[in-house]
mmCIF file of C-alpha atoms in Angstrom:
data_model
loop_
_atom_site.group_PDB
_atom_site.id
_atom_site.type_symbol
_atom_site.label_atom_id
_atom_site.label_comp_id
_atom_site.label_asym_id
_atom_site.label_seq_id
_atom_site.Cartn_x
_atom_site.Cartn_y
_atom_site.Cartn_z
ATOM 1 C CA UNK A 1 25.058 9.376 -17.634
ATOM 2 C CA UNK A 2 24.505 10.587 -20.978
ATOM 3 C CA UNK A 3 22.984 9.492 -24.076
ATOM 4 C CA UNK A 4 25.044 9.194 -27.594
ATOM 5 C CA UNK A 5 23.566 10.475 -30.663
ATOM 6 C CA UNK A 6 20.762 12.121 -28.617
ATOM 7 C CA UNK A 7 18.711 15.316 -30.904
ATOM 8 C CA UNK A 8 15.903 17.488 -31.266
ATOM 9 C CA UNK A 9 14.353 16.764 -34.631
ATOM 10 C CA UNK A 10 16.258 20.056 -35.453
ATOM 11 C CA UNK A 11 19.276 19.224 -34.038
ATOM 12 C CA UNK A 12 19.365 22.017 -31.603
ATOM 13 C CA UNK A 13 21.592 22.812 -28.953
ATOM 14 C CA UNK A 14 21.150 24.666 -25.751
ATOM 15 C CA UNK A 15 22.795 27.389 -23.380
ATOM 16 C CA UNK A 16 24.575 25.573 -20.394
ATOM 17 C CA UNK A 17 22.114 27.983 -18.923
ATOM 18 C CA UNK A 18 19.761 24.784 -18.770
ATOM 19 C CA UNK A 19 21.955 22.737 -16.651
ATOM 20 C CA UNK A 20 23.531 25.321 -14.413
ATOM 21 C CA UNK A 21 21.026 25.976 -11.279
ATOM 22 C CA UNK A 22 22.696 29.312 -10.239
ATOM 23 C CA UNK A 23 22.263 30.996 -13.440
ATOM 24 C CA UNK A 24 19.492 33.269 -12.524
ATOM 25 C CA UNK A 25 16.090 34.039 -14.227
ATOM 26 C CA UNK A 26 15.799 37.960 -14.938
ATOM 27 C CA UNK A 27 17.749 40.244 -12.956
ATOM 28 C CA UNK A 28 18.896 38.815 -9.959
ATOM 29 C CA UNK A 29 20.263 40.238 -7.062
ATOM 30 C CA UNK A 30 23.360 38.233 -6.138
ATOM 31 C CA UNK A 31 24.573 35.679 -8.776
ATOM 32 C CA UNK A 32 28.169 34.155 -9.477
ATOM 33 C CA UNK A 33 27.252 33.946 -13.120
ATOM 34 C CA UNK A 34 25.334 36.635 -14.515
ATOM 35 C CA UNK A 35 24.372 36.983 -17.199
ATOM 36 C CA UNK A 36 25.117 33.149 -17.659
ATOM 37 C CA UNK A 37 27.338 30.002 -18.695
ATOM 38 C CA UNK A 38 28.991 30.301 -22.583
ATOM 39 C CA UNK A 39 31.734 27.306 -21.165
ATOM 40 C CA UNK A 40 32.533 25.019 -18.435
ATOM 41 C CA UNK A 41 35.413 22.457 -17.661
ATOM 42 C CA UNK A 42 34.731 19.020 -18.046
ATOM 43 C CA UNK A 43 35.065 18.331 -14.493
ATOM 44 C CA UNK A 44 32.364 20.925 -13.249
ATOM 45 C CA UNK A 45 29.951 20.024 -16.295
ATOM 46 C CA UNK A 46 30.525 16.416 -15.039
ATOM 47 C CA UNK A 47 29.332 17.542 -11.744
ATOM 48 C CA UNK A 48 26.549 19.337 -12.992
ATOM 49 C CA UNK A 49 25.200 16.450 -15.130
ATOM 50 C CA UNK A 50 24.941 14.694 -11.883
ATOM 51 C CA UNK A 51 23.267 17.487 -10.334
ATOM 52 C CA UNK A 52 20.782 17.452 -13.894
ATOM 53 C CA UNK A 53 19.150 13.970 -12.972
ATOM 54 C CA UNK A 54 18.623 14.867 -9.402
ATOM 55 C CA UNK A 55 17.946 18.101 -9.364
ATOM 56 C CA UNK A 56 16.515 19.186 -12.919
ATOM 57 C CA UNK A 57 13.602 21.414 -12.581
ATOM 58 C CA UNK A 58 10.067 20.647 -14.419
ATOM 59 C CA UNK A 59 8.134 22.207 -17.220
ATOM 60 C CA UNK A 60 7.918 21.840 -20.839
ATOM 61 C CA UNK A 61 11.215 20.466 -22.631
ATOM 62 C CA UNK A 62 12.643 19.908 -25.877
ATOM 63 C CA UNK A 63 11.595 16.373 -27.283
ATOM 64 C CA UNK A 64 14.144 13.982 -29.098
ATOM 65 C CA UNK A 65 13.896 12.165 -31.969
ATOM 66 C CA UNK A 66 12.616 8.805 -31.390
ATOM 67 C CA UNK A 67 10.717 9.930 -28.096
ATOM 68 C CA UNK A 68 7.373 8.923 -28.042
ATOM 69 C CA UNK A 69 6.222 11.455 -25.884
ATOM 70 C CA UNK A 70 7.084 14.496 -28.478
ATOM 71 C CA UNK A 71 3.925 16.505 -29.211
ATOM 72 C CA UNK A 72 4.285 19.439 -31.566
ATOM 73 C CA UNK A 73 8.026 19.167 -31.071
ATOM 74 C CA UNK A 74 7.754 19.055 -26.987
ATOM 75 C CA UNK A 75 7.389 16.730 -24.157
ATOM 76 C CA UNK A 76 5.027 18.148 -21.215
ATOM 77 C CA UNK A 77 6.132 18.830 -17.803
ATOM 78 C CA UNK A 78 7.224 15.015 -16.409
ATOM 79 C CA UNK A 79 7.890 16.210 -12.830
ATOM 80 C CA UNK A 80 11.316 17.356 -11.008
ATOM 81 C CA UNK A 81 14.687 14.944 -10.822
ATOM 82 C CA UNK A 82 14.268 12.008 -8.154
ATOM 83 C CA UNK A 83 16.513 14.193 -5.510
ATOM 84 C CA UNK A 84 14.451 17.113 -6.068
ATOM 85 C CA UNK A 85 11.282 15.791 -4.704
ATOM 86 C CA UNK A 86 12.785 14.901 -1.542
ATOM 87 C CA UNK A 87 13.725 16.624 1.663
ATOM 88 C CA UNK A 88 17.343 15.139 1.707
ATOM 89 C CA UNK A 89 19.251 13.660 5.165
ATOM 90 C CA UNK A 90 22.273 11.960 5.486
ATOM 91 C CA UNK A 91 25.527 11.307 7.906
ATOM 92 C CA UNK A 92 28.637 13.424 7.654
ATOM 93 C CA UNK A 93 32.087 11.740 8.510
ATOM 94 C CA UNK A 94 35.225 13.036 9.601
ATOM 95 C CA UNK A 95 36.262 12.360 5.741
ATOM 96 C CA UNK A 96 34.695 10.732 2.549
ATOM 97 C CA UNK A 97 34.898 7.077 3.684
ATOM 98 C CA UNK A 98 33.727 7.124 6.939
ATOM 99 C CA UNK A 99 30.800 9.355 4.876
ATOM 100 C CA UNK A 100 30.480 7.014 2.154
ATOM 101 C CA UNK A 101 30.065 3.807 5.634
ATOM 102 C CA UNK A 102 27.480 5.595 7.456
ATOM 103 C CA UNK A 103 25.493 6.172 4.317
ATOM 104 C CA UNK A 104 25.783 2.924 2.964
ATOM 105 C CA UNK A 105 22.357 1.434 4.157
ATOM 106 C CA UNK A 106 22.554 -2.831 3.341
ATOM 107 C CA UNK A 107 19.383 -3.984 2.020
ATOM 108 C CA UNK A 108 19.411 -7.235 4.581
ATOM 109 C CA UNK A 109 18.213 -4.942 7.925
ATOM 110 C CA UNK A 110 14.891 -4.609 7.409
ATOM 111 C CA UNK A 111 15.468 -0.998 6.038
ATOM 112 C CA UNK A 112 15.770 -1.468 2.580
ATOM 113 C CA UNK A 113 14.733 -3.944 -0.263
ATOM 114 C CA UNK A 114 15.209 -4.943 -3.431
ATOM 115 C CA UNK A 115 15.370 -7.464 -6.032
ATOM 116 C CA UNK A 116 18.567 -8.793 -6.413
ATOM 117 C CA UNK A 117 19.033 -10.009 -9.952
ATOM 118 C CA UNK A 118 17.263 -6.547 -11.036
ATOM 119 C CA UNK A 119 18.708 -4.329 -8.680
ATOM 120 C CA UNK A 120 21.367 -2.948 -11.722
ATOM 121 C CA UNK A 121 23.048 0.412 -11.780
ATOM 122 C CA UNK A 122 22.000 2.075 -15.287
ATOM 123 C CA UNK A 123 25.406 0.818 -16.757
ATOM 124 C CA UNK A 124 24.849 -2.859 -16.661
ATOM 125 C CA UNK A 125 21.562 -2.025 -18.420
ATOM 126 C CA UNK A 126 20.998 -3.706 -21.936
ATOM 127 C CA UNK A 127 19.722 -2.088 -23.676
ATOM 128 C CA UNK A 128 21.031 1.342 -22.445
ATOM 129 C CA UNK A 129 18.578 3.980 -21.903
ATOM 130 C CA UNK A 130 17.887 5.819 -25.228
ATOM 131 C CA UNK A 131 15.964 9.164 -26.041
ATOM 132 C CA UNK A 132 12.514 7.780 -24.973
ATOM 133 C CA UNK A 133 11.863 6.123 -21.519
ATOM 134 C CA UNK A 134 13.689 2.491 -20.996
ATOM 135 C CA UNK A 135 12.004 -0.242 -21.579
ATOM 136 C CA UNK A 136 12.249 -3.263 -19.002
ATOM 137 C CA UNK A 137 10.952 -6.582 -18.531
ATOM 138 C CA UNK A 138 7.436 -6.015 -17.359
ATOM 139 C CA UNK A 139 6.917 -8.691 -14.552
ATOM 140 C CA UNK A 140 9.808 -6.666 -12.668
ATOM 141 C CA UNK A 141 8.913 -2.987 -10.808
ATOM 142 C CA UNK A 142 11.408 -0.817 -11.067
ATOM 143 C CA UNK A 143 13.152 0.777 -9.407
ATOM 144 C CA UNK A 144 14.179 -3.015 -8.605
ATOM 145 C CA UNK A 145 16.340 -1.347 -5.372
ATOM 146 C CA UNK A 146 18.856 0.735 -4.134
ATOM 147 C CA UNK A 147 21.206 0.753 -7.097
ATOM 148 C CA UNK A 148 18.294 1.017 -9.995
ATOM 149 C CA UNK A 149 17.376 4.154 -7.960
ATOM 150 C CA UNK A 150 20.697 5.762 -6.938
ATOM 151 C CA UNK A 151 21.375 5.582 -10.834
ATOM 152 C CA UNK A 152 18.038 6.384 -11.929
ATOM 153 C CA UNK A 153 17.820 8.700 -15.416
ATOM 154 C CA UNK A 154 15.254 11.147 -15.092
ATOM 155 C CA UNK A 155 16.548 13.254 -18.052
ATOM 156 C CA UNK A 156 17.890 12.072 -21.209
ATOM 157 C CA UNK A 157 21.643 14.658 -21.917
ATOM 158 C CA UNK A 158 24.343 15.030 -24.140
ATOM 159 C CA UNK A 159 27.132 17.197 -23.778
ATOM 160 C CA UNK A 160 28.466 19.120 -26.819
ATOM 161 C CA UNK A 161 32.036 20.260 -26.657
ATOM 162 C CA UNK A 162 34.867 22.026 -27.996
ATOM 163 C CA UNK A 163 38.561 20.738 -26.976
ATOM 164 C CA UNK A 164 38.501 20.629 -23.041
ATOM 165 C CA UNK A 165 35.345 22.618 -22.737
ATOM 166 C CA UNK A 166 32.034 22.400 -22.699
ATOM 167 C CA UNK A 167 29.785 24.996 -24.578
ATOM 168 C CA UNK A 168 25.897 23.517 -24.890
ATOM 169 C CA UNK A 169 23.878 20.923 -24.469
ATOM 170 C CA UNK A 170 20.924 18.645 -25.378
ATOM 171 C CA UNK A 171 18.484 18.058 -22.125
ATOM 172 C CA UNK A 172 14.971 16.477 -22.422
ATOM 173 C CA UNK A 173 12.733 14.195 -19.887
ATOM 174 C CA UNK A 174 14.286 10.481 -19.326
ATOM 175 C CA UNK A 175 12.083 7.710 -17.321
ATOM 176 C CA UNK A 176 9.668 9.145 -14.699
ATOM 177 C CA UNK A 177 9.100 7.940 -11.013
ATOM 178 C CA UNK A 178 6.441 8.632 -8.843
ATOM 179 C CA UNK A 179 7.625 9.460 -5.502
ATOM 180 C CA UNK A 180 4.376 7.333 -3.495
ATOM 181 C CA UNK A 181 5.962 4.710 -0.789
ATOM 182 C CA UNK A 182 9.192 4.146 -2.141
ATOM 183 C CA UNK A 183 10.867 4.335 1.509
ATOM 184 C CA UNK A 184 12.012 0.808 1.343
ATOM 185 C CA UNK A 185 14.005 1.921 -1.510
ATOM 186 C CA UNK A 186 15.105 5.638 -0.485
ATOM 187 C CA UNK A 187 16.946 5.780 2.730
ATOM 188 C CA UNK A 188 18.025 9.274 2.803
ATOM 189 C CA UNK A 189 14.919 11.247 3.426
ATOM 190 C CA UNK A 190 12.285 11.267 6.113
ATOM 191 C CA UNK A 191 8.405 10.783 5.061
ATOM 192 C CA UNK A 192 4.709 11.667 5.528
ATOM 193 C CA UNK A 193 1.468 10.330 5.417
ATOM 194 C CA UNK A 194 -0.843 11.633 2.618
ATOM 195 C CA UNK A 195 -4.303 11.543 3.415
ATOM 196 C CA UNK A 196 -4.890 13.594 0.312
ATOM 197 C CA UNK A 197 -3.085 10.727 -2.155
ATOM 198 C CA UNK A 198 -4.807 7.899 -0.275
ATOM 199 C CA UNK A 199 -8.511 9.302 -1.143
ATOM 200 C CA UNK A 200 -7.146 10.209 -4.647
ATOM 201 C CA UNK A 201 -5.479 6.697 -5.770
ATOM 202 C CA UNK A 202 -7.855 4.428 -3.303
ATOM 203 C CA UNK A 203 -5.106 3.135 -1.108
ATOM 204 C CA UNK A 204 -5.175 2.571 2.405
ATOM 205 C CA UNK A 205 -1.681 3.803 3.086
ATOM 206 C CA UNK A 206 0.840 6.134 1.045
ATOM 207 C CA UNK A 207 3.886 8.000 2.405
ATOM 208 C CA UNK A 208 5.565 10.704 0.087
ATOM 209 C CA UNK A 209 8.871 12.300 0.563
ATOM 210 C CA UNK A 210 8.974 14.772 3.674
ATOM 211 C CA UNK A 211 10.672 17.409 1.908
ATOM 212 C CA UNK A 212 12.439 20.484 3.937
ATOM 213 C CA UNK A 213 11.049 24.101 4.749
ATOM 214 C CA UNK A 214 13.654 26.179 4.647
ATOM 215 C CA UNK A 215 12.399 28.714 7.143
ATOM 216 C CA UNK A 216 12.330 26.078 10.017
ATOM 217 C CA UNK A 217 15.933 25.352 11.384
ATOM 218 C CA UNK A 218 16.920 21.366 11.388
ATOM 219 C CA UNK A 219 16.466 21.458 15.012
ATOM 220 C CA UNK A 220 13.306 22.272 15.422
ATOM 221 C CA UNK A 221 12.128 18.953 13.372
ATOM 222 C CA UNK A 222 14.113 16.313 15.239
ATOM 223 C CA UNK A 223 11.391 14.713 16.584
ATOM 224 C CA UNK A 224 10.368 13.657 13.130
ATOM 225 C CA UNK A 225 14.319 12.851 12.165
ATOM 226 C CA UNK A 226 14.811 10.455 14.958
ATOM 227 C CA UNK A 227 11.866 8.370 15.079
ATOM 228 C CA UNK A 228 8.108 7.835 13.758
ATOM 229 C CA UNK A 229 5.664 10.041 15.114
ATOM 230 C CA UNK A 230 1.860 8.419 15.175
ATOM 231 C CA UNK A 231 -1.376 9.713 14.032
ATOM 232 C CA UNK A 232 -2.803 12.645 16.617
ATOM 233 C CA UNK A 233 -4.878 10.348 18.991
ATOM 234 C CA UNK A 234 -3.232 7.186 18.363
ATOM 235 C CA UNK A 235 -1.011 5.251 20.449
ATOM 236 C CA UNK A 236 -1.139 1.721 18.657
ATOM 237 C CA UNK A 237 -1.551 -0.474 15.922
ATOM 238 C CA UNK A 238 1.100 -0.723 12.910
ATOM 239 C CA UNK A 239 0.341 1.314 9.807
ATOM 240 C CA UNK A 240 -0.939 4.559 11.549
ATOM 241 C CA UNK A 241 2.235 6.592 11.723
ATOM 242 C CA UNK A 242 2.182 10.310 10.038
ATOM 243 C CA UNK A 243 5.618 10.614 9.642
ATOM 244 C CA UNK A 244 8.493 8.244 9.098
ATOM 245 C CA UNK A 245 12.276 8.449 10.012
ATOM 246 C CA UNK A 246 14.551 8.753 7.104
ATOM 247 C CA UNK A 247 16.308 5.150 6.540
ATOM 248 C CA UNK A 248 19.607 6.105 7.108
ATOM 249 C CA UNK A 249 18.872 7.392 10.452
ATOM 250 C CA UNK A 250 17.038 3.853 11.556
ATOM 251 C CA UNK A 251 20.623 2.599 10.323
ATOM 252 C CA UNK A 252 22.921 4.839 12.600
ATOM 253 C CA UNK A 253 20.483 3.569 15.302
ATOM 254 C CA UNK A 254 21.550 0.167 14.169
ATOM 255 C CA UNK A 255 25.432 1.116 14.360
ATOM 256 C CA UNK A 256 24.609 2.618 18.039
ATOM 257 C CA UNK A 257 22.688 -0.725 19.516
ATOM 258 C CA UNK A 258 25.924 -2.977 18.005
ATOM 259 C CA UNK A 259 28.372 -0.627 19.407
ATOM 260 C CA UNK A 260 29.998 0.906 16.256
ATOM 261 C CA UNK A 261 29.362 4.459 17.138
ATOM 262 C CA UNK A 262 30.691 5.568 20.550
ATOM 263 C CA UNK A 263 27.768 6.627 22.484
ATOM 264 C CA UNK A 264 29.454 9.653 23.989
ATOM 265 C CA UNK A 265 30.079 10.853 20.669
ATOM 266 C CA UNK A 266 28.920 13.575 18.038
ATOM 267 C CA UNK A 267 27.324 12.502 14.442
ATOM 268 C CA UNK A 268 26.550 15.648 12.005
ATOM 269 C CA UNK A 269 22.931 15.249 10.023
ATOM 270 C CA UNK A 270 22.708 17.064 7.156
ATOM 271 C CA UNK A 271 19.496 18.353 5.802
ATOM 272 C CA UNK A 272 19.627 19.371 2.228
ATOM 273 C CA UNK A 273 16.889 20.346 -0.367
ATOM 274 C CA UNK A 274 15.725 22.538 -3.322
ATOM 275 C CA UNK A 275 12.463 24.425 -3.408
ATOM 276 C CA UNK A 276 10.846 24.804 -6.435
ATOM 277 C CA UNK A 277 8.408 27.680 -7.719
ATOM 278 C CA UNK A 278 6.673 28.469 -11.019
ATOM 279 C CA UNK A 279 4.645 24.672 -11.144
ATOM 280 C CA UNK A 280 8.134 23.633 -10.607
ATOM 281 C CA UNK A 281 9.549 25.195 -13.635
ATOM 282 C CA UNK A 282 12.161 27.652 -11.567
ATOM 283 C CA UNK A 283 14.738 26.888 -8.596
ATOM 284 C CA UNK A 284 13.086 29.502 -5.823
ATOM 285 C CA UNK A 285 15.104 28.149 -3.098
ATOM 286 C CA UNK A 286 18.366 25.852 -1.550
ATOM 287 C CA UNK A 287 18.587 24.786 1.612
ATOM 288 C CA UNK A 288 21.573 23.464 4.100
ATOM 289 C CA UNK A 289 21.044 22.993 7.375
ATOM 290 C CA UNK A 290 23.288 20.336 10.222
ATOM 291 C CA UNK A 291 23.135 19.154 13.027
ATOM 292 C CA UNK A 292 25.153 17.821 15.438
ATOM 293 C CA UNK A 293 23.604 14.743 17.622
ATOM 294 C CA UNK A 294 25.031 12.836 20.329
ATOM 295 C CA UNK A 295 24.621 8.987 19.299
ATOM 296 C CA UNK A 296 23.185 8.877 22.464
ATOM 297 C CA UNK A 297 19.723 10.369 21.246
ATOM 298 C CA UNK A 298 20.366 6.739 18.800
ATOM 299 C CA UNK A 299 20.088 4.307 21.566
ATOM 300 C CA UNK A 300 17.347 2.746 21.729
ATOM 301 C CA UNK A 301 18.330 2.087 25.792
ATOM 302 C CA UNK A 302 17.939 5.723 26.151
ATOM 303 C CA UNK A 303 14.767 6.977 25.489
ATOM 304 C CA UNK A 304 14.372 9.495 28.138
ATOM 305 C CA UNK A 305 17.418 11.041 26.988
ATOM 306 C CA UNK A 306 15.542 11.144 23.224
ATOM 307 C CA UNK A 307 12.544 12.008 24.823
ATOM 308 C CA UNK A 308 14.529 15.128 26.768
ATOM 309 C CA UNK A 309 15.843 16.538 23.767
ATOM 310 C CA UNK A 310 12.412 16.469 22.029
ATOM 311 C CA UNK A 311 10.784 17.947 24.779
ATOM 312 C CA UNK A 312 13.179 21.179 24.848
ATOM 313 C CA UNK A 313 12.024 21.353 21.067
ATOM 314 C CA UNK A 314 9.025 22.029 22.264
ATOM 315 C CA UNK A 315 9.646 24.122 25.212
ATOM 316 C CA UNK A 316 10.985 26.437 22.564
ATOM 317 C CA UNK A 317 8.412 26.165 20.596
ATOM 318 C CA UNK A 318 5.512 27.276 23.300
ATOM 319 C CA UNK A 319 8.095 30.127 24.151
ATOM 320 C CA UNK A 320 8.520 31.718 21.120
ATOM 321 C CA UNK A 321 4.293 30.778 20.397
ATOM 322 C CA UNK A 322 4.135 33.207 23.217
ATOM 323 C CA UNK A 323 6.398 35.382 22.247
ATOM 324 C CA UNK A 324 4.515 35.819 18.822
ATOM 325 C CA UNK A 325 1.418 36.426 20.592
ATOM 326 C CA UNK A 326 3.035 39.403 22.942
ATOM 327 C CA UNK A 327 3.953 41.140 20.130
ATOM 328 C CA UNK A 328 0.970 40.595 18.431
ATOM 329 C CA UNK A 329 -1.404 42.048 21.114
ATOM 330 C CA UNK A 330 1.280 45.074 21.219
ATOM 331 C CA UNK A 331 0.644 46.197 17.610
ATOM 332 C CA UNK A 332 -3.470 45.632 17.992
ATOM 333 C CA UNK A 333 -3.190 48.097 20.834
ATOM 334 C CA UNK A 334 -1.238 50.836 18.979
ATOM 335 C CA UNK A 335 -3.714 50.351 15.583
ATOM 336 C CA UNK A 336 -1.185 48.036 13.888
ATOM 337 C CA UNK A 337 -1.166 44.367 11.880
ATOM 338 C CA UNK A 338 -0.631 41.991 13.869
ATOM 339 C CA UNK A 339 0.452 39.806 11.206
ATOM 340 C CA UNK A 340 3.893 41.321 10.473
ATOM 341 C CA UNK A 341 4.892 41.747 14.437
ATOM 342 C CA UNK A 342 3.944 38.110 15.161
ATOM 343 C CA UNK A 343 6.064 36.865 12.228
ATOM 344 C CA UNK A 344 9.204 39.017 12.995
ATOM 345 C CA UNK A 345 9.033 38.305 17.112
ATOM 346 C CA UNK A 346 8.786 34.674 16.544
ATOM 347 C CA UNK A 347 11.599 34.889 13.177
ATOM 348 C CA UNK A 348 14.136 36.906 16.080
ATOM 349 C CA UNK A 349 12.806 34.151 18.873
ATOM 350 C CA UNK A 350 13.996 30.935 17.080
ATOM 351 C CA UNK A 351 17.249 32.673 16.090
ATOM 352 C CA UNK A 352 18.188 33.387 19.276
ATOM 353 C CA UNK A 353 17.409 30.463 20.308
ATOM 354 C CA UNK A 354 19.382 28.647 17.816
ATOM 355 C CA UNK A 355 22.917 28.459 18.846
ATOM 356 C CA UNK A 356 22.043 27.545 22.797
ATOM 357 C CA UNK A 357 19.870 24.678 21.754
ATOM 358 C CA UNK A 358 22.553 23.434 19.614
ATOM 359 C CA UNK A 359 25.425 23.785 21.973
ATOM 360 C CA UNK A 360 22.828 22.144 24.263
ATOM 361 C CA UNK A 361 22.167 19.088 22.553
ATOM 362 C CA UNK A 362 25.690 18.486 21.749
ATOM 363 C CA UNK A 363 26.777 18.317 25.685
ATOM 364 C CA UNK A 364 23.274 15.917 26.584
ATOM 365 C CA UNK A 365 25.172 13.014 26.652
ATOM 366 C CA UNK A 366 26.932 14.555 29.608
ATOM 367 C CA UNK A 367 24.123 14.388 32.004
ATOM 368 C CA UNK A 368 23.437 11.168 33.571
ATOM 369 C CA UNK A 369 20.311 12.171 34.849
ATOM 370 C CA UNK A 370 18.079 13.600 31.941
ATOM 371 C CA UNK A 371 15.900 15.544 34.084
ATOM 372 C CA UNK A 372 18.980 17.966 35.094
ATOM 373 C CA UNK A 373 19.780 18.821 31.273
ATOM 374 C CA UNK A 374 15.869 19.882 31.040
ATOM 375 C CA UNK A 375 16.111 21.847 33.709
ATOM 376 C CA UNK A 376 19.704 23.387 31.942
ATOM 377 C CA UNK A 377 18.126 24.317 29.099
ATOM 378 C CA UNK A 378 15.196 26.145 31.050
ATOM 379 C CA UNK A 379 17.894 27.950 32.195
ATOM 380 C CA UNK A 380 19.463 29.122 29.188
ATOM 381 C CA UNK A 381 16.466 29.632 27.415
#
């Protein structure tokens, strides 16, 4: 979405450089478009407008007139775009609409809510958003739901072009969101407990956005991916989880106990994030990651085959621990730092461990008994 008539007080225009994440900062390495963007199509810069309210990185930006956040001709760093904060999951289909129907979480399951009346894409807005943040009727929180949030503007940008291209742009801070407990609004990431935010604000429960390490494969966090893991220590009482399932996963669980997804079949998770460095000025870091799970790991009727494929998780995990360790003592005995040798053993353990726990999981809804794929993957590990 962008905003007509939007300026600086000097009527300024920036490099596409602002917009474009894989324009890198100094000299890079690797890049597709050094030294940087001069023009794009107006397909692609529609693309990467989207990818400017999700994605946008912080730090200080240009303010525009009528903004009353401008100070000395600036507005201070407001935070990253929504999608940037989180560690994105969601369901890949065999094509666009069957990816479009398993993402589409309803908000009458218990998984999401919202206001209905005020549960608006940015379009139907009236006023539309201007160059400060968007004023709304007070007695309603927003995001109001689903929609409010899918469309939400966290930057305020106009295009400027020339024929069919585009050559610059205007970019400054739009309306800003605080990421604390908005699960019942944002299906497609998992979350975590913040002990840390609790003491801070005075609340008795807050869950932020679980966002991605890119160093850790997707596999080796499906415990946290397919259901809620509880506080060390504690087995009951509501309230006490540290980690939540993302809602879109509680909702293919859903499509599994009604019988919409075959239970012998294969659904692909996708794990998507940025990393940020700099105090979140800078893009340090992408990450894509899949993986392929049997619905079966979905039913809640078959928890020990859940419990099974958590378990090898795990069994890989104490391996390579052990691994780490070996090669750890090895370099203490010759003189060496163990740091470095624990690091690379256990970076070479989980990659060759990788691909058989992957083809693994994707036959487990083979074995009838549960028990026998354990002792399978002992076996090939």
């Amino acid at each position: 979405f962008q905003v007509a008539g939007l300026h600086t007080q000097k009527h300024e225009v920036a490099s596409l450089n602002r917009i474009v994440a894989d324009v890198p900062n100094g000299e890079a390495f690797f890049s597709m478009r050094r030294p940087g963007v001069t023009r794009l199509g107006l397909a692609e810069a529609a693309r990467w407008l989207v990818h400017t309210h999700a994605y946008d990185s912080s730090g200080i930006k240009s303010g525009m007139a009528g903004d009353d956040r401008v100070k000395g001709g600036k507005v201070y760093p407001q935070g990253v775009g929504w999608v940037g904060g989180l560690g994105g999951v969601f369901a890949e289909g065999s094509d666009l609409r069957e990816t479009l129907l398993l993402n589409l979480v309803p908000t009458d399951e218990d998984i999401l809510t919202a206001e209905p009346k005020a549960d608006l894409p940015v379009w139907r807005r009236d006023p539309p958003p201007g160059p400060g943040v968007l004023a709304g009727d007070p007695s309603v929180p927003r995001p109001a739901g689903p929609r409010d949030l899918y469309t939400w503007q966290s930057r305020r940008v106009l295009l400027h072009t020339e024929g069919p291209e585009v050559t610059g742009v205007v970019l400054g801070y739009g309306d800003p969101l605080t990421p604390a407990n908005r699960q019942k609004m944002e299906a497609m990431t998992g979350w975590r407990r913040s002990p840390a935010q609790e003491k801070k604000l005075g609340r008795s429960l807050i869950y932020l956005p679980r966002q991605h390490d890119p160093a850790r494969a997707a596999w080796r966090g499906l415990a946290s991916l397919l259901e809620a893991q509880k506080q060390d220590g504690d087995t009951t009482g509501r309230g006490t989880d540290r980690t939540l399932p993302p809602g879109v996963v509680r909702w293919l669980t859903l499509l599994t106990s009604e019988g919409v997804l075959p239970k012998r079949s294969l659904i692909r998770t996708r794990l998507v994030g940025a990393v940020y460095g700099t105090q979140q000025s800078v893009v340090d870091e992408v990450m894509d990651d899949s993986i392929a799970l049997p619905v079966v790991l979905l039913d809640q009727d078959r928890g020990l085959h859940r419990a099974v494929a958590v378990g090898a998780v795990s069994d890989a995990e104490q391996a390579v621990s052990a691994l780490g360790r070996l090669a750890g003592n090895l370099a203490r005995a010759v003189g060496s730092d163990t740091g470095p040798a624990t690091s690379t053993a256990r970076d070479l353990g989980f990659g060759a461990l990788d691909g058989p726990y992957r083809g693994w999981l994707a036959g487990l809804a083979e074995y009838s008994d549960p028990d026998r794929a354990r002792a399978k993957w002992h076996g090939i590990a």
